[in-house]
Amino acid sequence: MNEERTSIHGQWSSKFAFILAATGCAVGLGNIWKFPYITGENGGGAFVIIYLICIVLMGLPVMIAEVLLGRRGKHSPINSMRYIAQEESASRWWQLIGWSGVVAGFIILSYYSVIAGWSLAYIPIMAEGTFNVVQSLSSPEAVKQFAQNNFATLISNPITLIGWHTAFMAVTIIMVSGGVKGGLERAVQFMMPALFVLLLVLLGYAISTGDYFIKGVEFLFRVDFEALFYPNCTPDSCEFSGRGVLVAMGQAFFTLSLGMGSIMVYGAYLSQKTSIAKTTAVVVAADTMIAILAGLIIFPIVFSNQLAPGAGPGLVFQTLPIAFGQMPWGTFFGTLFFILLAFAAWSSSISIAEPVVSWLVEATSLSRRVLCIFVGFLAWFIGLITVFSFNIWSEVKPLSNFTMFENSTLFDLLDFLTVNIMLPLGGLAMAIFVAWVMRSRSVTQELKTTESSVLYRLWLFALRFITPLGVGLVFLNAIGVFS
Ligand code: TRP
């Protein structure tokens, strides 16, 4: 039926190109910056298990659904949802999925760029060999102080942060302006493999820490539910908190780029010939592997330098530079690492901008380039909230009356709203639409399968029941129904 249709925005040149782009979209700060630090904050192993369960039972099925919607709609998420809803004689309101994605996209892009800017900032820090002095520092305490001070100096200076944030956003805009083939595809082709190889080198270093490597592995994989559910225990009080589970689920959506249209719009550029399920499984596996790899690298370094696993958003930037300072060729590897991390972030940030940009291209007569500049500027401006959250507004905590948000800065709140609320709800809406609203004939046609296939049934079951139940339970839990 729609064998011959292609998106007006272009198409990936091959199946491999799609896998690369979708992996580039999925693998980013979420894997290397966020996964280790939220794992550290939520006690380790138990959190990792919940995260992995969410990836398999919700992440993979929802990702298949999201790619499917994109490829069937062949437009920006807003218009794709509109066309498909029409085709399936469903309510027009389903396009709200696209709209919520636009809002979430602006917010996520805004802070993503600021954090990626930190990575840019560490490129010259490493290149100058700043961290080589840790070899001559006598005590672990001094090493730790040095790394912490270095990071604190960076984030306490709003002007520096704005500079790097601007640079990151500018390059994102240039890449998105290039369109599907010119910009997005070329950009990720060589950076992803290079990043992977460098992570393996770092893993080698982490293993060389011996006992500390074992400690790191234990932290990641020893399941201790008390650490997850009772995070703030003092000798005389222990309060149950379901927040860790909500964070794990949010992370599953964030790391796979689900729930806001990134994956949908990438699906729109996918050839009708490609198998959605297989390619998606590859992307999910690669993303999960990189996150675990990052954890295996970072926690041994945390323990061997007596840093705290729960150090928060600065964790990667305080641990890895120490490792680079200590290892042979550290200046070279350190510089390279932060360059590659920035590239991994770019191949993700372009996917955060693309849903909005593609919609504006469809809805206006302005050129893609002009629209990119507009989107970039707006997201840049919103990003200032995040910049200031780490310095001049670090004490601004608007929801401090609620225990759950006691210590949450504006950045924390934006992050929480988008990642833990909007993405899961977006993903849930997509799951319900595909599994309950769309005609099964349309769905099986898109997946090139039949209703009797076992895998198809398992997938449908996950979308129909597990995802709604999971998202529902986690929300009830988070608002304290079970405590
Ligand atoms: N998944 C990416 C990461 O792990 C970030 C990302 C790209 C994203 N597109 C997204 C997150 C869409 C949420 C929604 O860094």
Short mmCIF file of C-alpha atoms and ligand atoms in Angstrom, two decimals:
data_model
loop_
_atom_site.label_atom_id
_atom_site.label_comp_id
_atom_site.label_asym_id
_atom_site.label_seq_id
_atom_site.Cartn_x
_atom_site.Cartn_y
_atom_site.Cartn_z
CA MET A 1 0.00 0.00 0.00
CA ASN A 2 2.34 2.68 1.17
CA GLU A 3 5.34 0.81 -0.23
CA GLU A 4 6.55 3.72 -2.32
CA ARG A 5 5.97 6.67 -0.01
CA THR A 6 8.99 8.43 1.45
CA SER A 7 9.15 11.35 3.85
CA ILE A 8 9.43 14.84 2.41
CA HIS A 9 12.41 15.39 4.69
CA GLY A 10 14.44 12.60 3.11
CA GLN A 11 15.33 9.03 3.99
CA TRP A 12 18.22 7.12 5.54
CA SER A 13 20.44 5.71 2.84
CA SER A 14 20.43 2.18 4.27
CA LYS A 15 19.35 0.02 7.15
CA PHE A 16 22.82 0.34 8.59
CA ALA A 17 22.57 4.13 8.41
CA PHE A 18 19.38 3.99 10.43
CA ILE A 19 20.93 1.73 13.06
CA LEU A 20 23.86 4.09 13.33
CA ALA A 21 21.70 7.18 13.57
CA ALA A 22 19.30 5.64 16.07
CA THR A 23 22.19 4.37 18.15
CA GLY A 24 23.74 7.83 17.95
CA CYS A 25 20.44 9.24 19.10
CA ALA A 26 20.12 6.79 21.98
CA VAL A 27 23.73 6.76 23.16
CA GLY A 28 24.71 10.03 24.71
CA LEU A 29 24.97 11.84 28.00
CA GLY A 30 22.20 9.58 29.26
CA ASN A 31 24.54 6.61 29.17
CA ILE A 32 27.83 8.11 30.22
CA TRP A 33 26.90 11.06 32.40
CA LYS A 34 23.47 10.25 33.75
CA PHE A 35 23.34 6.51 34.21
CA PRO A 36 26.38 6.36 36.52
CA TYR A 37 25.35 9.33 38.62
CA ILE A 38 21.74 8.31 39.22
CA THR A 39 22.86 4.76 39.89
CA GLY A 40 25.23 6.18 42.48
CA GLU A 41 22.49 8.32 44.02
CA ASN A 42 20.08 5.43 44.22
CA GLY A 43 22.29 2.89 45.86
CA GLY A 44 23.55 0.73 42.99
CA GLY A 45 22.50 -2.83 42.15
CA ALA A 46 18.79 -2.75 42.95
CA PHE A 47 18.41 0.39 40.87
CA VAL A 48 20.28 -1.21 37.98
CA ILE A 49 18.01 -4.27 38.06
CA ILE A 50 14.86 -2.16 37.97
CA TYR A 51 16.36 -0.13 35.14
CA LEU A 52 17.17 -3.27 33.13
CA ILE A 53 13.68 -4.68 33.70
CA CYS A 54 12.18 -1.39 32.48
CA ILE A 55 14.39 -1.53 29.38
CA VAL A 56 13.27 -5.03 28.43
CA LEU A 57 9.60 -4.90 29.40
CA MET A 58 8.82 -1.31 28.42
CA GLY A 59 11.73 0.28 26.59
CA LEU A 60 12.11 -2.20 23.76
CA PRO A 61 8.36 -2.65 23.09
CA VAL A 62 7.68 1.09 23.21
CA MET A 63 10.63 1.79 20.94
CA ILE A 64 9.28 -0.61 18.33
CA ALA A 65 5.90 1.09 18.62
CA GLU A 66 7.44 4.54 18.26
CA VAL A 67 9.48 3.64 15.17
CA LEU A 68 6.38 2.02 13.71
CA LEU A 69 4.30 5.16 14.20
CA GLY A 70 6.98 7.25 12.57
CA ARG A 71 7.38 5.07 9.56
CA ARG A 72 3.65 4.84 9.03
CA GLY A 73 3.15 8.58 9.43
CA LYS A 74 6.25 9.67 7.48
CA HIS A 75 6.06 13.18 8.90
CA SER A 76 6.94 15.11 12.02
CA PRO A 77 5.47 13.50 15.15
CA ILE A 78 2.59 15.98 15.30
CA ASN A 79 1.53 15.37 11.71
CA SER A 80 2.32 11.67 11.76
CA MET A 81 0.00 11.22 14.71
CA ARG A 82 -2.64 13.29 12.96
CA TYR A 83 -2.51 11.26 9.75
CA ILE A 84 -2.45 7.91 11.46
CA ALA A 85 -5.29 8.84 13.80
CA GLN A 86 -7.29 9.86 10.73
CA GLU A 87 -6.42 6.66 8.89
CA GLU A 88 -7.47 4.60 11.90
CA SER A 89 -10.60 6.71 12.47
CA ALA A 90 -9.37 7.65 15.93
CA SER A 91 -9.66 10.95 17.78
CA ARG A 92 -7.71 13.99 16.62
CA TRP A 93 -6.50 14.38 20.17
CA TRP A 94 -3.84 11.73 19.63
CA GLN A 95 -1.69 14.40 18.04
CA LEU A 96 -1.21 15.73 21.56
CA ILE A 97 1.55 13.11 21.76
CA GLY A 98 3.38 15.18 19.18
CA TRP A 99 2.70 18.45 21.00
CA SER A 100 3.87 17.16 24.34
CA GLY A 101 7.00 16.01 22.54
CA VAL A 102 7.60 19.52 21.27
CA VAL A 103 7.42 20.97 24.77
CA ALA A 104 9.57 18.20 26.29
CA GLY A 105 12.00 18.55 23.40
CA PHE A 106 12.63 22.23 24.06
CA ILE A 107 13.23 21.63 27.74
CA ILE A 108 15.44 18.56 27.28
CA LEU A 109 17.45 20.21 24.52
CA SER A 110 17.94 23.26 26.71
CA TYR A 111 19.64 21.43 29.55
CA TYR A 112 21.25 18.76 27.42
CA SER A 113 23.25 21.49 25.73
CA VAL A 114 24.43 22.92 29.03
CA ILE A 115 25.68 19.57 30.33
CA ALA A 116 27.27 18.74 26.98
CA GLY A 117 28.98 22.11 27.35
CA TRP A 118 30.71 20.75 30.45
CA SER A 119 32.17 18.05 28.27
CA LEU A 120 33.45 20.70 25.85
CA ALA A 121 34.92 22.61 28.78
CA TYR A 122 36.91 19.54 29.86
CA ILE A 123 38.56 19.23 26.44
CA PRO A 124 41.05 22.08 27.04
CA ILE A 125 41.34 21.14 30.72
CA MET A 126 42.54 17.69 29.70
CA ALA A 127 44.61 18.89 26.76
CA GLU A 128 46.60 21.19 29.03
CA GLY A 129 47.49 18.23 31.20
CA THR A 130 45.83 19.85 34.21
CA PHE A 131 45.21 16.52 35.86
CA ASN A 132 48.77 15.22 35.57
CA VAL A 133 49.48 16.76 38.96
CA VAL A 134 47.37 14.11 40.66
CA GLN A 135 50.36 11.79 40.30
CA SER A 136 52.36 13.96 42.64
CA LEU A 137 49.62 14.58 45.17
CA SER A 138 50.42 12.61 48.27
CA SER A 139 47.03 11.69 49.71
CA PRO A 140 43.86 10.36 48.14
CA GLU A 141 42.10 13.15 49.98
CA ALA A 142 44.15 15.73 48.08
CA VAL A 143 43.41 14.05 44.75
CA LYS A 144 39.71 14.04 45.49
CA GLN A 145 39.80 17.69 46.55
CA PHE A 146 41.63 18.64 43.39
CA ALA A 147 39.03 16.97 41.16
CA GLN A 148 36.14 18.43 43.11
CA ASN A 149 37.57 21.93 43.08
CA ASN A 150 38.21 21.75 39.39
CA PHE A 151 34.59 20.87 38.70
CA ALA A 152 33.25 23.39 41.21
CA THR A 153 35.27 26.15 39.57
CA LEU A 154 33.74 25.32 36.22
CA ILE A 155 30.11 25.20 37.25
CA SER A 156 30.30 28.18 39.56
CA ASN A 157 31.10 30.45 36.64
CA PRO A 158 27.95 31.27 34.66
CA ILE A 159 29.84 33.09 31.91
CA THR A 160 32.07 30.12 31.12
CA LEU A 161 29.08 27.80 31.17
CA ILE A 162 27.12 30.05 28.83
CA GLY A 163 30.08 30.15 26.46
CA TRP A 164 30.29 26.35 26.15
CA HIS A 165 26.51 26.01 26.06
CA THR A 166 26.42 28.47 23.16
CA ALA A 167 29.14 26.60 21.30
CA PHE A 168 27.37 23.27 21.73
CA MET A 169 24.00 24.64 20.64
CA ALA A 170 25.49 26.37 17.61
CA VAL A 171 27.01 23.15 16.31
CA THR A 172 23.75 21.27 16.97
CA ILE A 173 21.91 23.83 14.86
CA ILE A 174 24.42 23.57 12.04
CA MET A 175 24.07 19.79 12.01
CA VAL A 176 20.28 19.83 12.07
CA SER A 177 20.26 22.42 9.28
CA GLY A 178 22.04 19.88 7.08
CA GLY A 179 18.94 17.70 7.02
CA VAL A 180 18.75 13.95 7.16
CA LYS A 181 21.57 12.87 4.89
CA GLY A 182 23.82 15.87 4.85
CA GLY A 183 23.99 16.45 8.56
CA LEU A 184 22.61 13.77 10.78
CA GLU A 185 23.92 10.73 9.00
CA ARG A 186 27.42 11.87 8.21
CA ALA A 187 27.95 13.14 11.70
CA VAL A 188 27.53 9.83 13.49
CA GLN A 189 29.33 7.53 11.13
CA PHE A 190 32.77 7.58 12.63
CA MET A 191 32.16 8.94 16.11
CA MET A 192 30.17 6.08 17.58
CA PRO A 193 32.74 3.36 16.85
CA ALA A 194 35.56 5.58 18.12
CA LEU A 195 33.74 6.24 21.37
CA PHE A 196 33.16 2.54 21.87
CA VAL A 197 36.84 1.71 21.38
CA LEU A 198 37.91 4.39 23.81
CA LEU A 199 35.48 3.06 26.41
CA LEU A 200 37.13 -0.33 26.07
CA VAL A 201 40.52 1.26 26.72
CA LEU A 202 39.07 2.85 29.85
CA LEU A 203 37.59 -0.46 30.91
CA GLY A 204 41.11 -1.86 30.75
CA TYR A 205 42.24 0.87 33.11
CA ALA A 206 39.32 0.22 35.47
CA ILE A 207 40.15 -3.48 35.58
CA SER A 208 43.73 -2.59 36.47
CA THR A 209 42.50 -1.07 39.74
CA GLY A 210 42.12 -4.66 40.96
CA ASP A 211 40.11 -4.82 44.16
CA TYR A 212 38.44 -1.56 43.38
CA PHE A 213 37.18 -3.00 40.12
CA ILE A 214 35.57 -5.81 42.09
CA LYS A 215 34.06 -3.23 44.40
CA GLY A 216 32.68 -1.34 41.42
CA VAL A 217 31.17 -4.49 39.94
CA GLU A 218 29.62 -5.29 43.30
CA PHE A 219 28.14 -1.85 43.59
CA LEU A 220 26.57 -2.16 40.13
CA PHE A 221 25.24 -5.68 40.45
CA ARG A 222 24.73 -6.52 44.10
CA VAL A 223 21.01 -6.14 44.55
CA ASP A 224 20.22 -4.34 47.77
CA PHE A 225 16.65 -3.09 47.82
CA GLU A 226 17.12 -1.23 51.08
CA ALA A 227 19.57 1.09 49.40
CA LEU A 228 16.94 1.80 46.76
CA PHE A 229 13.84 2.19 48.90
CA TYR A 230 15.38 3.75 52.00
CA PRO A 231 17.92 6.18 50.58
CA ASN A 232 18.07 8.71 53.41
CA CYS A 233 18.41 6.58 56.48
CA THR A 234 19.75 8.14 59.62
CA PRO A 235 20.33 6.11 62.79
CA ASP A 236 16.92 7.04 64.18
CA SER A 237 14.68 7.33 61.13
CA CYS A 238 14.19 5.53 57.89
CA GLU A 239 11.67 6.75 55.38
CA PHE A 240 10.42 4.71 52.48
CA SER A 241 10.81 6.36 49.10
CA GLY A 242 9.55 5.13 45.76
CA ARG A 243 11.39 7.81 43.89
CA GLY A 244 14.27 5.56 42.86
CA VAL A 245 11.92 3.33 40.89
CA LEU A 246 10.43 6.33 39.12
CA VAL A 247 13.93 7.55 38.30
CA ALA A 248 14.89 4.12 36.91
CA MET A 249 11.84 4.04 34.67
CA GLY A 250 12.42 7.59 33.51
CA GLN A 251 16.00 6.70 32.71
CA ALA A 252 14.86 3.74 30.59
CA PHE A 253 12.83 6.15 28.49
CA PHE A 254 15.48 8.86 28.46
CA THR A 255 18.37 6.65 27.47
CA LEU A 256 16.40 5.13 24.59
CA SER A 257 15.14 8.59 23.55
CA LEU A 258 11.53 7.46 23.87
CA GLY A 259 8.30 9.27 24.47
CA MET A 260 8.84 12.61 22.76
CA GLY A 261 9.12 11.87 19.06
CA SER A 262 12.88 11.61 18.48
CA ILE A 263 12.62 7.95 17.64
CA MET A 264 9.35 8.54 15.82
CA VAL A 265 10.86 11.10 13.50
CA TYR A 266 13.89 8.86 12.87
CA GLY A 267 11.41 6.10 12.02
CA ALA A 268 9.78 8.45 9.52
CA TYR A 269 13.04 8.50 7.56
CA LEU A 270 13.26 4.71 7.53
CA SER A 271 12.80 2.75 4.34
CA GLN A 272 9.68 0.62 4.04
CA LYS A 273 11.88 -2.40 3.40
CA THR A 274 13.68 -2.46 6.74
CA SER A 275 12.61 -4.72 9.61
CA ILE A 276 11.65 -2.51 12.53
CA ALA A 277 11.88 -5.12 15.27
CA LYS A 278 15.36 -6.37 14.42
CA THR A 279 16.97 -2.98 13.93
CA THR A 280 15.39 -1.69 17.12
CA ALA A 281 16.66 -4.64 19.14
CA VAL A 282 20.20 -3.87 17.97
CA VAL A 283 19.87 -0.26 19.08
CA VAL A 284 18.52 -1.20 22.51
CA ALA A 285 21.31 -3.73 23.04
CA ALA A 286 24.01 -1.25 22.06
CA ASP A 287 22.59 1.46 24.30
CA THR A 288 22.34 -0.81 27.31
CA MET A 289 25.83 -2.13 26.79
CA ILE A 290 27.33 1.36 26.69
CA ALA A 291 25.57 2.39 29.90
CA ILE A 292 26.79 -0.68 31.78
CA LEU A 293 30.26 -0.15 30.35
CA ALA A 294 30.25 3.41 31.64
CA GLY A 295 29.27 2.15 35.08
CA LEU A 296 32.01 -0.49 35.05
CA ILE A 297 34.52 2.23 34.23
CA ILE A 298 33.39 4.91 36.62
CA PHE A 299 32.65 3.08 39.88
CA PRO A 300 36.08 1.46 40.29
CA ILE A 301 37.57 4.94 39.88
CA VAL A 302 35.08 6.31 42.39
CA PHE A 303 36.09 3.73 44.99
CA SER A 304 39.81 3.81 44.33
CA ASN A 305 39.79 7.56 44.97
CA GLN A 306 37.40 7.51 47.89
CA LEU A 307 34.86 9.60 46.06
CA ALA A 308 31.17 9.28 46.90
CA PRO A 309 29.06 7.31 44.41
CA GLY A 310 26.21 9.73 45.09
CA ALA A 311 28.21 12.81 44.11
CA GLY A 312 25.48 13.85 41.67
CA PRO A 313 25.71 15.38 38.21
CA GLY A 314 29.44 16.06 38.54
CA LEU A 315 30.35 12.39 39.01
CA VAL A 316 31.84 11.65 35.56
CA PHE A 317 33.66 14.96 35.49
CA GLN A 318 35.25 14.32 38.87
CA THR A 319 36.20 10.69 38.36
CA LEU A 320 37.46 10.22 34.83
CA PRO A 321 39.90 13.15 34.83
CA ILE A 322 41.62 11.60 37.86
CA ALA A 323 41.97 8.34 35.97
CA PHE A 324 43.38 10.15 32.97
CA GLY A 325 45.79 12.01 35.21
CA GLN A 326 47.13 8.70 36.48
CA MET A 327 47.34 6.62 33.33
CA PRO A 328 50.02 6.61 30.63
CA TRP A 329 49.01 8.74 27.66
CA GLY A 330 46.34 10.23 29.91
CA THR A 331 46.50 13.68 28.37
CA PHE A 332 45.85 12.23 24.96
CA PHE A 333 43.13 9.81 26.03
CA GLY A 334 41.49 12.37 28.28
CA THR A 335 41.28 14.97 25.56
CA LEU A 336 39.99 12.41 23.10
CA PHE A 337 37.41 11.11 25.56
CA PHE A 338 35.74 14.45 26.13
CA ILE A 339 35.79 15.18 22.41
CA LEU A 340 34.03 11.88 21.74
CA LEU A 341 31.58 12.45 24.57
CA ALA A 342 30.69 15.78 23.02
CA PHE A 343 30.14 14.03 19.68
CA ALA A 344 27.95 11.41 21.32
CA ALA A 345 25.99 14.28 22.80
CA TRP A 346 25.67 15.97 19.41
CA SER A 347 24.34 12.84 17.76
CA SER A 348 21.68 12.86 20.48
CA SER A 349 20.92 16.57 20.61
CA ILE A 350 20.20 16.66 16.89
CA SER A 351 17.52 14.05 17.50
CA ILE A 352 15.98 16.12 20.26
CA ALA A 353 15.69 19.11 17.92
CA GLU A 354 14.49 17.18 14.87
CA PRO A 355 10.84 16.58 15.90
CA VAL A 356 10.26 20.30 16.41
CA VAL A 357 12.22 21.35 13.35
CA SER A 358 10.52 18.85 11.03
CA TRP A 359 7.14 20.03 12.24
CA LEU A 360 8.02 23.69 11.62
CA VAL A 361 9.27 22.80 8.14
CA GLU A 362 5.89 21.22 7.41
CA ALA A 363 3.84 23.96 9.01
CA THR A 364 5.59 27.08 7.70
CA SER A 365 7.13 28.23 4.45
CA LEU A 366 10.39 29.26 6.08
CA SER A 367 13.62 27.47 5.25
CA ARG A 368 14.95 24.66 7.39
CA ARG A 369 17.96 26.76 8.26
CA VAL A 370 15.97 29.72 9.56
CA LEU A 371 13.76 27.42 11.59
CA CYS A 372 16.78 25.68 13.09
CA ILE A 373 18.18 28.99 14.21
CA PHE A 374 14.87 29.88 15.80
CA VAL A 375 14.56 26.55 17.64
CA GLY A 376 18.19 26.70 18.73
CA PHE A 377 17.88 30.20 20.05
CA LEU A 378 14.77 29.43 22.06
CA ALA A 379 16.27 26.27 23.56
CA TRP A 380 19.49 28.16 24.25
CA PHE A 381 17.55 30.78 26.14
CA ILE A 382 15.66 28.24 28.24
CA GLY A 383 19.06 26.64 28.89
CA LEU A 384 20.07 29.65 30.94
CA ILE A 385 17.81 28.34 33.72
CA THR A 386 20.02 25.26 33.91
CA VAL A 387 23.22 27.31 33.74
CA PHE A 388 22.12 29.42 36.70
CA SER A 389 20.88 26.41 38.67
CA PHE A 390 24.51 25.51 39.29
CA ASN A 391 25.60 28.92 40.51
CA ILE A 392 23.62 32.11 41.09
CA TRP A 393 20.32 30.24 41.48
CA SER A 394 21.70 27.19 43.23
CA GLU A 395 19.63 28.01 46.30
CA VAL A 396 16.42 28.53 44.36
CA LYS A 397 14.33 25.49 45.30
CA PRO A 398 10.71 26.35 44.52
CA LEU A 399 9.23 23.04 45.66
CA SER A 400 11.27 22.62 48.82
CA ASN A 401 8.05 22.26 50.83
CA PHE A 402 7.63 18.78 49.42
CA THR A 403 9.99 16.22 50.93
CA MET A 404 10.52 14.65 47.55
CA PHE A 405 11.80 17.90 46.07
CA GLU A 406 13.49 19.24 49.19
CA ASN A 407 16.83 19.70 47.51
CA SER A 408 15.70 20.12 43.93
CA THR A 409 17.09 23.05 42.00
CA LEU A 410 15.34 24.43 38.92
CA PHE A 411 17.48 22.13 36.79
CA ASP A 412 16.44 19.12 38.88
CA LEU A 413 12.80 20.07 38.48
CA LEU A 414 13.02 20.50 34.70
CA ASP A 415 14.80 17.19 34.49
CA PHE A 416 12.21 15.52 36.70
CA LEU A 417 9.23 16.97 34.85
CA THR A 418 10.45 15.94 31.43
CA VAL A 419 12.21 12.66 32.12
CA ASN A 420 10.12 11.19 34.89
CA ILE A 421 6.70 12.52 33.92
CA MET A 422 6.47 13.59 30.29
CA LEU A 423 8.54 10.82 28.66
CA PRO A 424 6.81 7.92 30.47
CA LEU A 425 3.39 9.42 29.74
CA GLY A 426 4.33 10.04 26.10
CA GLY A 427 5.59 6.47 25.80
CA LEU A 428 2.45 5.16 27.48
CA ALA A 429 0.22 7.08 25.08
CA MET A 430 2.13 5.67 22.11
CA ALA A 431 1.84 2.14 23.52
CA ILE A 432 -1.90 2.51 24.04
CA PHE A 433 -2.41 3.97 20.60
CA VAL A 434 -0.50 1.24 18.79
CA ALA A 435 -1.76 -1.67 20.87
CA TRP A 436 -5.36 -0.69 21.57
CA VAL A 437 -6.40 1.87 18.99
CA MET A 438 -4.72 0.97 15.71
CA ARG A 439 -6.19 -1.81 13.61
CA SER A 440 -4.07 -4.91 14.00
CA ARG A 441 -3.96 -5.18 10.22
CA SER A 442 -2.11 -1.88 9.99
CA VAL A 443 0.27 -2.90 12.76
CA THR A 444 1.10 -6.34 11.40
CA GLN A 445 1.53 -4.87 7.94
CA GLU A 446 4.07 -2.36 9.24
CA LEU A 447 5.94 -5.04 11.21
CA LYS A 448 5.67 -7.55 8.37
CA THR A 449 4.34 -10.20 10.67
CA THR A 450 1.11 -12.05 11.34
CA GLU A 451 -1.23 -12.02 14.29
CA SER A 452 -0.31 -15.57 15.14
CA SER A 453 3.42 -14.90 15.57
CA VAL A 454 4.57 -15.55 19.11
CA LEU A 455 6.95 -12.62 19.22
CA TYR A 456 4.22 -10.36 17.95
CA ARG A 457 1.89 -11.50 20.69
CA LEU A 458 4.49 -11.04 23.39
CA TRP A 459 5.17 -7.55 22.13
CA LEU A 460 1.49 -6.70 22.02
CA PHE A 461 1.06 -8.03 25.54
CA ALA A 462 3.90 -5.86 26.78
CA LEU A 463 2.35 -2.77 25.18
CA ARG A 464 -1.22 -3.55 26.21
CA PHE A 465 -0.64 -4.56 29.79
CA ILE A 466 2.90 -4.28 31.08
CA THR A 467 3.62 -0.73 30.00
CA PRO A 468 0.35 0.73 31.34
CA LEU A 469 0.68 -1.28 34.54
CA GLY A 470 4.32 -0.35 34.95
CA VAL A 471 3.89 3.35 34.31
CA GLY A 472 0.74 3.39 36.46
CA LEU A 473 2.28 1.57 39.42
CA VAL A 474 5.39 3.64 39.34
CA PHE A 475 3.36 6.84 39.40
CA LEU A 476 1.13 5.69 42.24
CA ASN A 477 4.24 4.66 44.09
CA ALA A 478 5.91 7.99 43.47
CA ILE A 479 3.00 10.00 44.83
CA GLY A 480 3.14 7.91 47.94
CA VAL A 481 0.12 5.62 47.59
CA PHE A 482 2.06 2.58 48.79
CA SER A 483 3.99 4.17 51.61
N1 TRP B 1 18.96 9.20 24.70
C1 TRP B 1 19.90 10.28 24.66
C2 TRP B 1 20.96 10.05 25.74
O1 TRP B 1 20.97 9.00 26.33
C3 TRP B 1 19.26 11.63 24.82
C4 TRP B 1 18.10 11.85 23.94
C5 TRP B 1 18.10 12.01 22.59
C6 TRP B 1 16.75 11.91 24.36
N2 TRP B 1 16.83 12.17 22.14
C7 TRP B 1 15.98 12.13 23.18
C8 TRP B 1 16.14 11.82 25.58
C9 TRP B 1 14.59 12.18 23.27
C10 TRP B 1 14.76 11.90 25.66
C11 TRP B 1 13.99 12.07 24.51
O2 TRP B 1 21.76 10.87 25.98
#
